């Protein structure tokens, strides 16, 4: 049929305005035909038509969304001609549609099943023409939705021939819906609509982990196992498709507590988590910054931290991005409730506010709270139960493999610029630095650098650098071992001076009792080193005063080669209260728990 001029009109009934079709008189076109509507020389649109007796001959009626999309006004003349689809290339395989309530102010917290919506959509609009950016109205469950076509992929031609799919997907601007076309719904930005089911956009859930992250580039060493455990507990559920997580009834972990001795990388790991994730920059808060002298301000500071996450969850529901909030020194604000005698109770109300935000009546599912502390014993127990800071991860002293990683990180720049001598053996240094924390290893490297630089400083009437020698500056093995001996001592290591003073005059083996004590001590040391069944061995040396019990204990400790030796004696607790004595003993035993056998 040749093209003809027709006049644009308004759909005669509300029922017709819900279709995707242009409406014509049956004398002009038959229902189910496709027409090309030319509104101007450069603007052409394809519609499927539906005939209706109320439409005057020579006119073509459009709904309001159609007129907005095409840019038509009532009474405008358009050129209309028949259009035939090439079904080998223009059948729709997959169509992505943006959806929102037709009335933007509509609020409905009920979830809508996209699988049922997709089936209803194909039933209503089967064998109809669709174009990119096309707008239409869709009725589902007695609700009206505004739709816009965002993307169309043609059906694989092999499927149309009854053959196995070739996997080819061709993007097209215009297509024809068929019974086995797939429809994927994507919620419009700022929409309050909640979608569930498989026929929806996953909003990039698979890419939460940045593919370019690298431990060494991030400056983290010795924490491979800890990170692996954190990922398994806190991020695994966020990587899987949201539909599978919903089907499992799985809830995301909302909190992690990192604890352990100072200098082992708690703050560093938390600080770098934002770089590892494809998420917005974490909010980092030092615990004491929350507290405020004005009544109610401390609680308000907690609420402000969660305000963005609350607003986004209300707006986007399950499609909300991840919000990370990091509390450094969390023990400053989350002490056990009721323990601050005589205080204003601010700490208690801050803990209450934090608990209600993480896991209250209106709980958030788009947050991850990371707390860090050296004193997990001070934190309120309610904060540590499942659903709150449920992943408790000890960031302890690095083992030998971890120390090699850390030393490699801190010497990488020197190695790159040929400032590290060839006689420096990182593995040897790692073996010699038992019970060093990450911060102490970094301090060791700095001390060795200072020692090396000091060799090239002229100390005469004025201090100046010997530039000729400085150009050949290299940090040597001797610099590291000099710093190891004189500058850096591990907080968890051996206090050499303590037990040297007890055996400075040596041990005189005057008889069998001394020999037996030394031999038995050596056997017990080997038992502690090698037995899995008796990792803790307690020994009591008894005898009259000044008979050499302490000296024998110090000698056994010296010969043991243990990397951690502490002496707890009454002369070091002179003037201590009973509570202070208990705290001192508890600290020594706590340090023992953190000490590394390697």
Coordinates of C-alpha atoms in Angstrom, one line a residue:
X1 CA 0.0 0.0 0.0
X2 CA 1.3 3.5 -0.9
X3 CA 1.7 6.1 1.7
X4 CA -1.2 8.4 2.6
X5 CA -1.7 11.4 4.7
X6 CA -3.7 11.0 7.9
X7 CA -4.5 13.3 10.8
X8 CA -3.3 12.6 14.4
X9 CA -6.0 12.3 17.0
X10 CA -6.4 11.4 20.7
X11 CA -7.3 7.9 21.7
X12 CA -11.1 7.8 22.0
X13 CA -11.3 5.7 25.2
X14 CA -9.1 5.1 28.3
X15 CA -9.0 1.4 27.5
X16 CA -7.4 2.1 24.1
X17 CA -4.8 4.4 25.6
X18 CA -3.4 1.4 27.6
X19 CA -2.4 -0.4 24.4
X20 CA 0.9 0.0 22.6
X21 CA -1.0 0.3 19.3
X22 CA -2.0 3.2 17.2
X23 CA -5.8 3.1 16.7
X24 CA -7.3 3.5 13.2
X25 CA -10.6 2.9 11.5
X26 CA -11.1 -0.6 10.1
X27 CA -11.6 0.9 6.6
X28 CA -8.0 2.3 6.7
X29 CA -6.0 -0.6 8.2
X30 CA -6.8 -4.0 9.8
X31 CA -5.8 -4.8 13.4
X32 CA -2.4 -6.4 13.7
X33 CA -0.9 -4.6 10.7
X34 CA 2.3 -2.5 11.2
X35 CA 2.6 1.0 9.8
X36 CA 5.4 3.5 9.3
X37 CA 4.4 6.9 10.6
X38 CA 6.5 9.8 9.1
X39 CA 6.1 13.0 11.2
X40 CA 8.8 14.9 9.4
X41 CA 11.4 14.1 6.7
X42 CA 13.9 12.9 9.3
X43 CA 11.5 11.3 11.9
X44 CA 9.9 8.0 11.2
X45 CA 8.3 5.6 13.7
X46 CA 6.8 2.1 13.4
X47 CA 3.5 1.2 15.2
X48 CA 1.3 -1.8 15.3
X49 CA -2.3 -0.7 14.6
X50 CA -5.6 -1.7 16.2
X51 CA -8.9 -0.9 14.5
X52 CA -11.8 0.6 16.3
X53 CA -15.2 1.9 15.0
X54 CA -15.1 5.1 17.1
X55 CA -12.0 6.4 15.2
X56 CA -12.9 8.5 12.1
X57 CA -11.6 7.3 8.7
X58 CA -8.5 9.2 7.7
X59 CA -7.4 9.7 11.3
X60 CA -4.9 7.8 13.4
X61 CA -5.2 8.0 17.2
X62 CA -2.3 7.9 19.7
X63 CA -2.1 7.7 23.5
X64 CA -0.5 10.5 25.5
X65 CA 2.8 8.5 26.1
X66 CA 3.0 7.8 22.3
X67 CA 2.4 11.5 21.4
X68 CA 5.1 12.5 23.9
X69 CA 7.6 10.0 22.4
X70 CA 6.9 10.9 18.8
X71 CA 6.4 14.6 19.4
X72 CA 2.9 14.8 17.9
X73 CA 0.2 17.3 18.5
X74 CA -3.6 16.7 18.0
X75 CA -4.6 17.5 14.4
X76 CA -1.1 17.3 13.0
X77 CA -0.9 15.6 9.6
X78 CA 1.4 12.6 9.3
X79 CA 2.4 10.3 6.4
X80 CA 1.4 6.7 7.0
X81 CA 2.4 3.6 5.0
X82 CA 2.4 -0.2 5.6
X83 CA 5.5 -1.7 7.1
X84 CA 6.7 -5.3 7.0
X85 CA 9.2 -6.8 9.5
X86 CA 12.1 -9.0 8.4
X87 CA 11.5 -11.9 10.8
X88 CA 14.9 -13.3 10.3
X89 CA 16.6 -10.2 11.7
X90 CA 13.9 -8.1 13.6
X91 CA 12.3 -10.6 16.0
X92 CA 13.0 -9.5 19.6
X93 CA 15.2 -11.9 21.6
X94 CA 15.6 -9.7 24.7
X95 CA 14.2 -6.3 25.6
X96 CA 15.2 -4.2 28.5
X97 CA 12.5 -1.9 29.8
X98 CA 12.7 0.9 32.4
X99 CA 9.7 0.8 34.7
X100 CA 8.2 3.2 37.3
X101 CA 4.7 4.0 38.6
X102 CA 2.7 6.1 36.1
X103 CA 1.9 8.5 38.9
X104 CA 5.4 9.5 40.2
X105 CA 4.0 10.3 43.7
X106 CA 2.7 6.7 44.1
X107 CA 4.2 4.9 47.1
X108 CA 3.8 1.2 47.4
X109 CA 6.1 -0.9 49.5
X110 CA 4.8 -4.2 48.1
X111 CA 7.3 -6.1 45.9
X112 CA 6.4 -6.8 42.3
X113 CA 7.4 -10.1 40.8
X114 CA 9.2 -9.3 37.5
X115 CA 8.7 -12.9 36.2
X116 CA 4.9 -12.5 36.4
X117 CA 5.1 -9.0 34.9
X118 CA 7.2 -10.3 32.0
X119 CA 4.7 -13.0 31.2
X120 CA 1.8 -10.5 31.4
X121 CA 3.7 -8.1 29.2
X122 CA 4.2 -10.6 26.4
X123 CA 0.6 -11.6 26.6
X124 CA -0.6 -8.0 26.3
X125 CA 1.9 -6.9 23.7
X126 CA 2.6 -10.0 21.6
X127 CA 3.4 -9.5 17.9
X128 CA 3.7 -5.7 18.4
X129 CA 6.4 -3.2 17.2
X130 CA 8.8 -1.8 19.7
X131 CA 11.6 0.8 19.3
X132 CA 14.4 2.2 21.4
X133 CA 13.2 5.0 23.8
X134 CA 9.5 4.1 23.1
X135 CA 7.1 5.0 25.9
X136 CA 3.9 3.2 26.8
X137 CA 1.5 2.4 29.7
X138 CA 1.4 -1.1 31.3
X139 CA -1.4 -2.3 33.6
X140 CA -0.4 -5.0 36.2
X141 CA -2.2 -6.1 39.4
X142 CA -4.6 -3.1 39.0
X143 CA -1.7 -0.7 39.0
X144 CA -0.6 1.5 36.1
X145 CA 3.1 1.7 35.2
X146 CA 5.0 3.9 32.8
X147 CA 7.5 2.0 30.6
X148 CA 10.3 3.1 28.4
X149 CA 12.2 0.7 26.1
X150 CA 16.0 1.0 26.8
X151 CA 17.6 -1.8 24.9
X152 CA 16.6 -4.4 22.2
X153 CA 18.6 -7.5 21.1
X154 CA 17.5 -9.5 18.1
X155 CA 16.6 -13.1 18.4
X156 CA 19.3 -15.6 17.3
X157 CA 18.4 -16.5 13.7
X158 CA 19.4 -20.2 14.5
X159 CA 16.5 -20.4 17.0
X160 CA 14.0 -19.3 14.4
X161 CA 15.2 -22.1 12.1
X162 CA 14.8 -24.7 14.9
X163 CA 18.6 -25.1 15.3
X164 CA 20.9 -24.9 18.3
X165 CA 21.6 -21.3 19.4
X166 CA 24.8 -19.8 18.0
X167 CA 25.2 -17.3 20.8
X168 CA 25.1 -14.3 18.5
X169 CA 23.2 -11.2 19.9
X170 CA 22.7 -8.3 17.6
X171 CA 21.6 -4.9 18.9
X172 CA 18.7 -3.4 17.0
X173 CA 16.7 -0.2 17.2
X174 CA 13.3 -1.6 16.1
X175 CA 11.9 -5.1 16.7
X176 CA 8.8 -7.3 16.8
X177 CA 7.8 -9.0 20.0
X178 CA 7.1 -12.7 19.8
X179 CA 5.8 -15.3 22.2
X180 CA 9.3 -16.4 23.4
X181 CA 10.8 -12.9 23.6
X182 CA 12.4 -12.2 27.0
X183 CA 11.6 -9.0 28.9
X184 CA 13.9 -7.6 31.6
X185 CA 12.7 -4.8 33.8
X186 CA 15.0 -2.1 35.3
X187 CA 13.7 0.2 38.0
X188 CA 13.9 3.9 37.1
X189 CA 16.3 6.1 39.0
X190 CA 14.7 7.6 42.2
X191 CA 11.8 5.2 41.9
X192 CA 10.2 3.8 45.1
X193 CA 9.2 0.6 43.2
X194 CA 10.5 -2.7 44.6
X195 CA 11.2 -5.5 42.1
X196 CA 11.8 -9.1 42.8
X197 CA 12.3 -12.2 40.6
X198 CA 14.8 -13.1 37.9
X199 CA 13.5 -10.8 35.1
X200 CA 15.2 -7.7 36.4
X201 CA 18.5 -5.9 36.1
X202 CA 21.1 -7.1 38.6
X203 CA 22.5 -3.5 39.1
X204 CA 26.1 -4.7 38.8
X205 CA 26.0 -7.0 41.9
X206 CA 28.7 -9.2 40.4
X207 CA 31.3 -6.4 40.3
X208 CA 31.4 -5.4 43.9
X209 CA 35.0 -6.6 44.2
X210 CA 37.4 -4.4 42.2
X211 CA 39.2 -6.7 39.8
X212 CA 42.4 -4.6 39.9
X213 CA 43.0 -4.7 43.7
X214 CA 46.3 -6.2 44.9
X215 CA 47.5 -6.7 48.4
X216 CA 51.1 -5.5 47.8
X217 CA 50.0 -2.4 45.9
X218 CA 47.7 -1.6 48.8
X219 CA 50.6 -1.9 51.2
X220 CA 49.1 -4.9 53.1
X221 CA 51.2 -7.9 53.9
X222 CA 50.8 -11.0 56.1
X223 CA 47.0 -10.8 56.3
X224 CA 46.1 -13.2 53.5
X225 CA 44.3 -15.7 55.7
X226 CA 42.5 -13.0 57.7
X227 CA 41.3 -11.3 54.5
X228 CA 40.1 -14.6 53.1
X229 CA 38.0 -15.2 56.2
X230 CA 36.6 -11.7 56.1
X231 CA 35.7 -12.1 52.4
X232 CA 34.0 -15.4 53.1
X233 CA 31.9 -14.1 55.9
X234 CA 31.2 -10.4 54.9
X235 CA 31.3 -10.2 51.1
X236 CA 30.5 -13.6 49.6
X237 CA 26.8 -13.0 49.9
X238 CA 27.1 -9.6 48.2
X239 CA 28.9 -11.1 45.1
X240 CA 26.2 -13.7 44.4
X241 CA 23.1 -12.6 42.3
X242 CA 20.5 -11.0 44.6
X243 CA 17.8 -13.4 43.4
X244 CA 19.8 -16.4 44.6
X245 CA 20.4 -14.7 48.0
X246 CA 16.7 -13.9 48.3
X247 CA 15.8 -17.6 47.5
X248 CA 18.2 -18.8 50.2
X249 CA 16.8 -16.3 52.7
X250 CA 20.3 -15.2 53.3
X251 CA 21.0 -11.9 55.1
X252 CA 24.2 -9.9 54.5
X253 CA 26.7 -9.6 57.3
X254 CA 26.4 -6.0 58.7
X255 CA 29.4 -5.7 60.9
X256 CA 33.0 -6.8 61.4
X257 CA 35.2 -6.3 64.5
X258 CA 38.9 -6.3 63.9
X259 CA 40.9 -6.7 67.1
X260 CA 44.5 -7.5 68.1
X261 CA 47.7 -5.9 69.3
X262 CA 48.8 -2.4 68.1
X263 CA 50.6 -2.1 64.8
X264 CA 49.4 -5.3 63.2
X265 CA 47.3 -3.7 60.3
X266 CA 43.8 -3.3 61.6
X267 CA 43.4 0.3 60.6
X268 CA 45.4 -0.2 57.4
X269 CA 43.1 -3.1 56.3
X270 CA 39.9 -1.2 57.1
X271 CA 41.3 1.9 55.3
X272 CA 42.0 -0.1 52.1
X273 CA 38.7 -2.0 52.0
X274 CA 37.1 0.9 50.1
X275 CA 39.8 0.6 47.4
X276 CA 39.1 -3.1 47.1
X277 CA 35.4 -2.7 46.7
X278 CA 33.5 -1.0 43.8
X279 CA 31.6 1.0 46.4
X280 CA 31.5 4.6 47.5
X281 CA 34.3 5.9 49.7
X282 CA 33.9 4.6 53.3
X283 CA 33.1 6.9 56.1
X284 CA 36.0 6.7 58.6
X285 CA 35.3 7.9 62.1
X286 CA 37.6 7.9 65.1
X287 CA 35.6 6.7 68.2
X288 CA 36.2 9.8 70.4
X289 CA 35.0 12.2 67.6
X290 CA 31.5 10.9 68.1
X291 CA 31.3 12.2 71.7
X292 CA 30.0 15.7 72.3
X293 CA 29.4 17.7 75.5
X294 CA 25.9 18.8 74.4
X295 CA 23.0 16.6 75.4
X296 CA 21.8 14.4 72.4
X297 CA 24.6 15.5 70.0
X298 CA 26.6 12.3 70.4
X299 CA 23.5 10.2 69.4
X300 CA 22.8 12.7 66.5
X301 CA 26.4 12.1 65.2
X302 CA 25.6 8.4 65.0
X303 CA 22.4 9.0 63.2
X304 CA 24.2 11.3 60.6
X305 CA 26.5 8.4 59.8
X306 CA 23.6 6.2 58.7
X307 CA 21.5 8.9 57.1
X308 CA 22.7 8.4 53.5
X309 CA 22.2 4.6 53.8
X310 CA 18.7 5.0 55.1
X311 CA 17.7 7.4 52.4
X312 CA 19.1 5.2 49.6
X313 CA 17.5 2.1 51.0
X314 CA 14.1 3.8 51.1
X315 CA 14.6 5.0 47.5
X316 CA 16.2 1.9 45.9
X317 CA 15.5 -1.0 48.3
X318 CA 17.4 -4.1 47.2
X319 CA 19.3 -2.2 44.5
X320 CA 20.9 0.2 47.0
X321 CA 24.7 0.3 47.0
X322 CA 26.9 -0.7 49.9
X323 CA 27.7 1.9 52.5
X324 CA 30.8 1.2 54.6
X325 CA 31.2 2.9 58.0
X326 CA 34.6 2.4 59.8
X327 CA 34.9 3.1 63.5
X328 CA 38.6 3.3 64.7
X329 CA 39.0 2.8 68.5
X330 CA 35.4 1.7 68.8
X331 CA 36.0 0.8 72.5
X332 CA 36.0 4.6 73.2
X333 CA 32.2 4.8 72.5
X334 CA 30.9 1.3 72.9
X335 CA 31.9 0.4 76.5
X336 CA 29.8 -2.1 78.5
X337 CA 26.6 -0.3 79.4
X338 CA 26.3 0.4 83.1
X339 CA 30.0 0.4 83.8
X340 CA 30.6 4.1 83.8
X341 CA 29.7 4.9 87.4
X342 CA 28.9 8.5 88.1
X343 CA 28.9 9.5 84.4
X344 CA 26.1 11.2 82.5
X345 CA 25.2 8.0 80.7
X346 CA 26.3 9.3 77.3
X347 CA 28.2 6.1 76.5
X348 CA 25.1 4.0 77.2
X349 CA 22.8 6.0 74.9
X350 CA 25.4 6.1 72.1
X351 CA 25.6 2.3 72.3
X352 CA 21.8 2.1 72.2
X353 CA 21.7 4.4 69.2
X354 CA 24.3 2.4 67.3
X355 CA 22.5 -0.9 68.1
X356 CA 19.2 0.4 66.8
X357 CA 20.7 1.7 63.6
X358 CA 22.6 -1.6 62.8
X359 CA 19.9 -4.0 63.8
X360 CA 16.8 -2.2 65.1
X361 CA 13.2 -2.3 64.1
X362 CA 13.9 -0.5 60.8
X363 CA 17.1 -2.4 60.1
X364 CA 19.3 -1.5 57.2
X365 CA 20.6 -4.1 54.7
X366 CA 23.0 -1.9 52.7
X367 CA 25.6 -1.2 55.4
X368 CA 28.8 -2.7 56.6
X369 CA 30.1 -1.4 59.9
X370 CA 33.8 -2.1 60.6
X371 CA 35.0 -1.6 64.2
X372 CA 38.7 -1.7 65.3
X373 CA 40.0 -2.0 68.8
X374 CA 42.9 -3.2 70.9
X375 CA 40.6 -4.0 73.8
X376 CA 37.7 -6.2 72.7
X377 CA 37.0 -7.0 76.4
X378 CA 35.7 -3.4 76.9
X379 CA 33.0 -3.5 74.2
X380 CA 29.4 -4.1 75.1
X381 CA 28.4 -7.7 74.5
X382 CA 25.1 -6.8 72.7
X383 CA 27.2 -5.2 69.9
X384 CA 29.0 -8.5 69.3
X385 CA 26.1 -10.8 68.8
X386 CA 25.0 -12.1 65.3
X387 CA 23.3 -9.5 63.2
X388 CA 25.6 -6.8 64.5
X389 CA 29.4 -7.0 64.6
X390 CA 29.1 -10.7 64.2
X391 CA 32.4 -11.4 62.4
X392 CA 35.1 -11.1 65.0
X393 CA 38.6 -11.3 63.4
X394 CA 41.8 -11.2 65.3
X395 CA 44.6 -9.4 63.4
X396 CA 47.6 -10.9 65.1
X397 CA 51.3 -10.8 64.7
X398 CA 52.5 -11.9 61.3
X399 CA 54.2 -15.3 60.9
X400 CA 57.4 -15.7 58.9
X401 CA 55.7 -15.8 55.5
X402 CA 53.8 -12.6 56.5
X403 CA 57.0 -10.9 57.6
X404 CA 58.6 -11.6 54.3
X405 CA 55.6 -10.0 52.5
X406 CA 55.7 -6.9 54.8
X407 CA 59.5 -6.4 54.4
X408 CA 59.2 -6.8 50.6
X409 CA 56.5 -4.1 50.6
X410 CA 58.6 -1.6 52.6
X411 CA 61.8 -2.3 50.6
X412 CA 60.2 -2.3 47.2
X413 CA 61.0 1.3 46.4
X414 CA 64.6 0.9 47.4
X415 CA 64.9 -2.3 45.3
X416 CA 63.3 -0.5 42.3
X417 CA 65.9 2.3 42.5
X418 CA 68.9 0.1 43.3
X419 CA 69.3 1.5 46.8
X420 CA 69.1 -1.9 48.5
X421 CA 72.4 -3.8 48.7
X422 CA 72.6 -7.4 47.3
X423 CA 73.7 -8.8 50.7
X424 CA 70.2 -8.0 52.2
X425 CA 68.3 -11.3 52.5
X426 CA 64.6 -10.6 53.2
X427 CA 64.0 -14.2 54.3
X428 CA 66.9 -14.0 56.8
X429 CA 65.5 -10.7 58.2
X430 CA 62.1 -12.4 58.6
X431 CA 63.6 -15.2 60.6
X432 CA 65.4 -12.8 62.9
X433 CA 62.3 -10.6 63.6
X434 CA 60.0 -13.0 65.5
X435 CA 57.1 -11.4 67.2
X436 CA 57.6 -8.1 65.3
X437 CA 54.4 -6.4 64.3
X438 CA 53.9 -4.8 60.9
X439 CA 54.5 -1.3 62.3
X440 CA 57.7 -2.5 64.0
X441 CA 59.0 -4.1 60.7
X442 CA 58.3 -0.7 59.0
X443 CA 60.2 1.0 61.8
X444 CA 63.1 -1.4 61.3
X445 CA 63.3 -0.5 57.6
X446 CA 63.2 3.2 58.5
X447 CA 65.9 2.8 61.1
X448 CA 68.2 0.9 58.6
X449 CA 67.7 3.7 56.1
X450 CA 68.6 6.3 58.8
X451 CA 71.8 4.3 59.6
X452 CA 72.8 4.1 56.0
X453 CA 72.2 7.8 55.4
X454 CA 74.1 8.7 58.6
X455 CA 77.3 7.2 57.0
X456 CA 77.3 10.0 54.4
X457 CA 76.8 12.9 56.8
X458 CA 79.9 15.1 57.6
X459 CA 79.7 16.3 61.2
X460 CA 82.3 19.1 61.4
X461 CA 81.6 22.7 62.3
X462 CA 78.4 22.3 60.4
X463 CA 76.4 19.3 59.3
X464 CA 76.4 18.6 55.6
X465 CA 76.0 15.7 53.2
X466 CA 78.8 14.2 51.3
X467 CA 77.1 14.3 47.9
X468 CA 79.7 12.2 46.1
X469 CA 79.2 9.2 48.4
X470 CA 75.5 9.9 48.8
X471 CA 75.0 9.1 45.1
X472 CA 76.3 5.6 45.8
X473 CA 74.1 5.2 48.9
X474 CA 72.9 1.7 49.6
X475 CA 71.2 0.1 52.6
X476 CA 73.1 -3.0 53.6
X477 CA 72.6 -6.1 55.7
X478 CA 74.7 -4.5 58.4
X479 CA 72.4 -1.5 58.6
X480 CA 69.4 -3.8 59.2
X481 CA 71.2 -5.9 61.9
X482 CA 72.6 -2.8 63.6
X483 CA 69.0 -1.4 63.8
X484 CA 67.8 -4.7 65.0
X485 CA 70.3 -4.7 67.8
X486 CA 70.1 -1.1 68.9
X487 CA 67.0 0.7 67.7
X488 CA 63.9 -1.5 67.3
X489 CA 62.7 -3.9 70.0
X490 CA 59.4 -5.7 69.6
X491 CA 56.8 -5.1 72.2
X492 CA 56.1 -8.8 72.2
X493 CA 59.7 -10.0 72.2
X494 CA 62.3 -11.0 74.8
X495 CA 63.2 -8.5 77.5
X496 CA 66.8 -9.5 77.5
X497 CA 67.8 -7.2 80.4
X498 CA 65.1 -8.8 82.6
X499 CA 66.5 -12.3 82.7
X500 CA 70.2 -11.5 82.0
X501 CA 70.4 -9.8 85.4
X502 CA 69.4 -13.1 87.1
X503 CA 72.2 -15.1 85.5
X504 CA 74.9 -12.5 85.0
X505 CA 77.3 -14.5 87.2
X506 CA 76.4 -17.8 85.5
X507 CA 75.1 -21.1 86.9
X508 CA 77.3 -23.2 89.1
X509 CA 76.3 -26.9 88.8
X510 CA 77.1 -28.1 92.3
X511 CA 75.2 -31.4 92.2
X512 CA 72.5 -33.6 90.9
X513 CA 69.5 -31.3 91.9
X514 CA 70.8 -28.6 89.6
X515 CA 71.6 -31.0 86.8
X516 CA 68.2 -32.6 87.2
X517 CA 66.4 -29.3 87.2
X518 CA 68.2 -28.1 84.0
X519 CA 67.6 -31.5 82.2
X520 CA 63.9 -31.7 83.2
X521 CA 63.5 -28.1 82.1
X522 CA 65.0 -28.8 78.7
X523 CA 62.7 -31.8 78.3
X524 CA 59.6 -29.7 79.2
X525 CA 60.7 -27.1 76.6
X526 CA 60.9 -29.7 73.9
X527 CA 57.5 -31.0 74.9
X528 CA 56.0 -27.5 74.6
X529 CA 57.6 -27.0 71.2
X530 CA 56.7 -30.3 69.7
X531 CA 53.6 -31.7 71.3
X532 CA 50.1 -30.8 70.0
X533 CA 48.5 -32.3 73.0
X534 CA 50.2 -30.2 75.6
X535 CA 50.7 -26.7 74.2
X536 CA 50.7 -25.3 77.7
X537 CA 53.1 -26.7 80.3
X538 CA 53.3 -25.4 83.9
X539 CA 56.3 -26.0 86.1
X540 CA 56.8 -25.2 89.8
X541 CA 60.4 -24.8 91.2
X542 CA 60.5 -25.0 95.0
X543 CA 63.2 -24.5 97.5
X544 CA 64.5 -22.2 100.3
X545 CA 65.2 -18.5 99.6
X546 CA 68.3 -17.6 97.7
X547 CA 68.9 -21.2 96.5
X548 CA 68.9 -20.2 92.8
X549 CA 65.3 -20.9 91.6
X550 CA 64.9 -17.7 89.6
X551 CA 68.4 -18.2 88.1
X552 CA 67.5 -21.7 87.0
X553 CA 64.2 -20.5 85.4
X554 CA 66.0 -17.7 83.6
X555 CA 68.7 -20.2 82.3
X556 CA 66.0 -22.7 81.1
X557 CA 64.2 -19.8 79.3
X558 CA 67.5 -18.5 77.7
X559 CA 68.3 -22.0 76.3
X560 CA 64.8 -22.6 75.1
X561 CA 65.1 -20.2 72.1
X562 CA 61.5 -19.1 72.5
X563 CA 60.8 -15.8 70.8
X564 CA 58.7 -14.5 73.7
X565 CA 60.0 -14.5 77.3
X566 CA 58.5 -12.3 80.1
X567 CA 59.3 -12.3 83.8
X568 CA 56.6 -11.5 86.3
X569 CA 58.2 -10.8 89.7
X570 CA 57.0 -9.0 92.9
X571 CA 59.8 -6.4 92.8
X572 CA 58.3 -5.0 89.6
X573 CA 54.9 -4.5 91.3
X574 CA 56.0 -2.5 94.3
X575 CA 53.3 0.1 95.1
X576 CA 50.7 -1.6 92.8
X577 CA 47.2 -2.0 94.1
X578 CA 45.6 -5.4 94.0
X579 CA 43.7 -4.4 90.9
X580 CA 46.9 -3.1 89.2
X581 CA 48.7 -6.4 90.0
X582 CA 45.9 -8.4 88.4
X583 CA 46.0 -6.1 85.3
X584 CA 49.8 -6.5 85.0
X585 CA 49.5 -10.3 85.2
X586 CA 46.6 -10.3 82.7
X587 CA 48.6 -8.2 80.3
X588 CA 51.5 -10.6 80.3
X589 CA 49.2 -13.6 79.7
X590 CA 47.4 -11.6 76.9
X591 CA 50.7 -10.9 75.2
X592 CA 51.6 -14.6 75.5
X593 CA 48.4 -15.4 73.6
X594 CA 49.4 -13.1 70.8
X595 CA 53.0 -14.3 70.5
X596 CA 53.9 -16.1 67.3
X597 CA 55.8 -19.4 67.4
X598 CA 57.5 -18.4 64.1

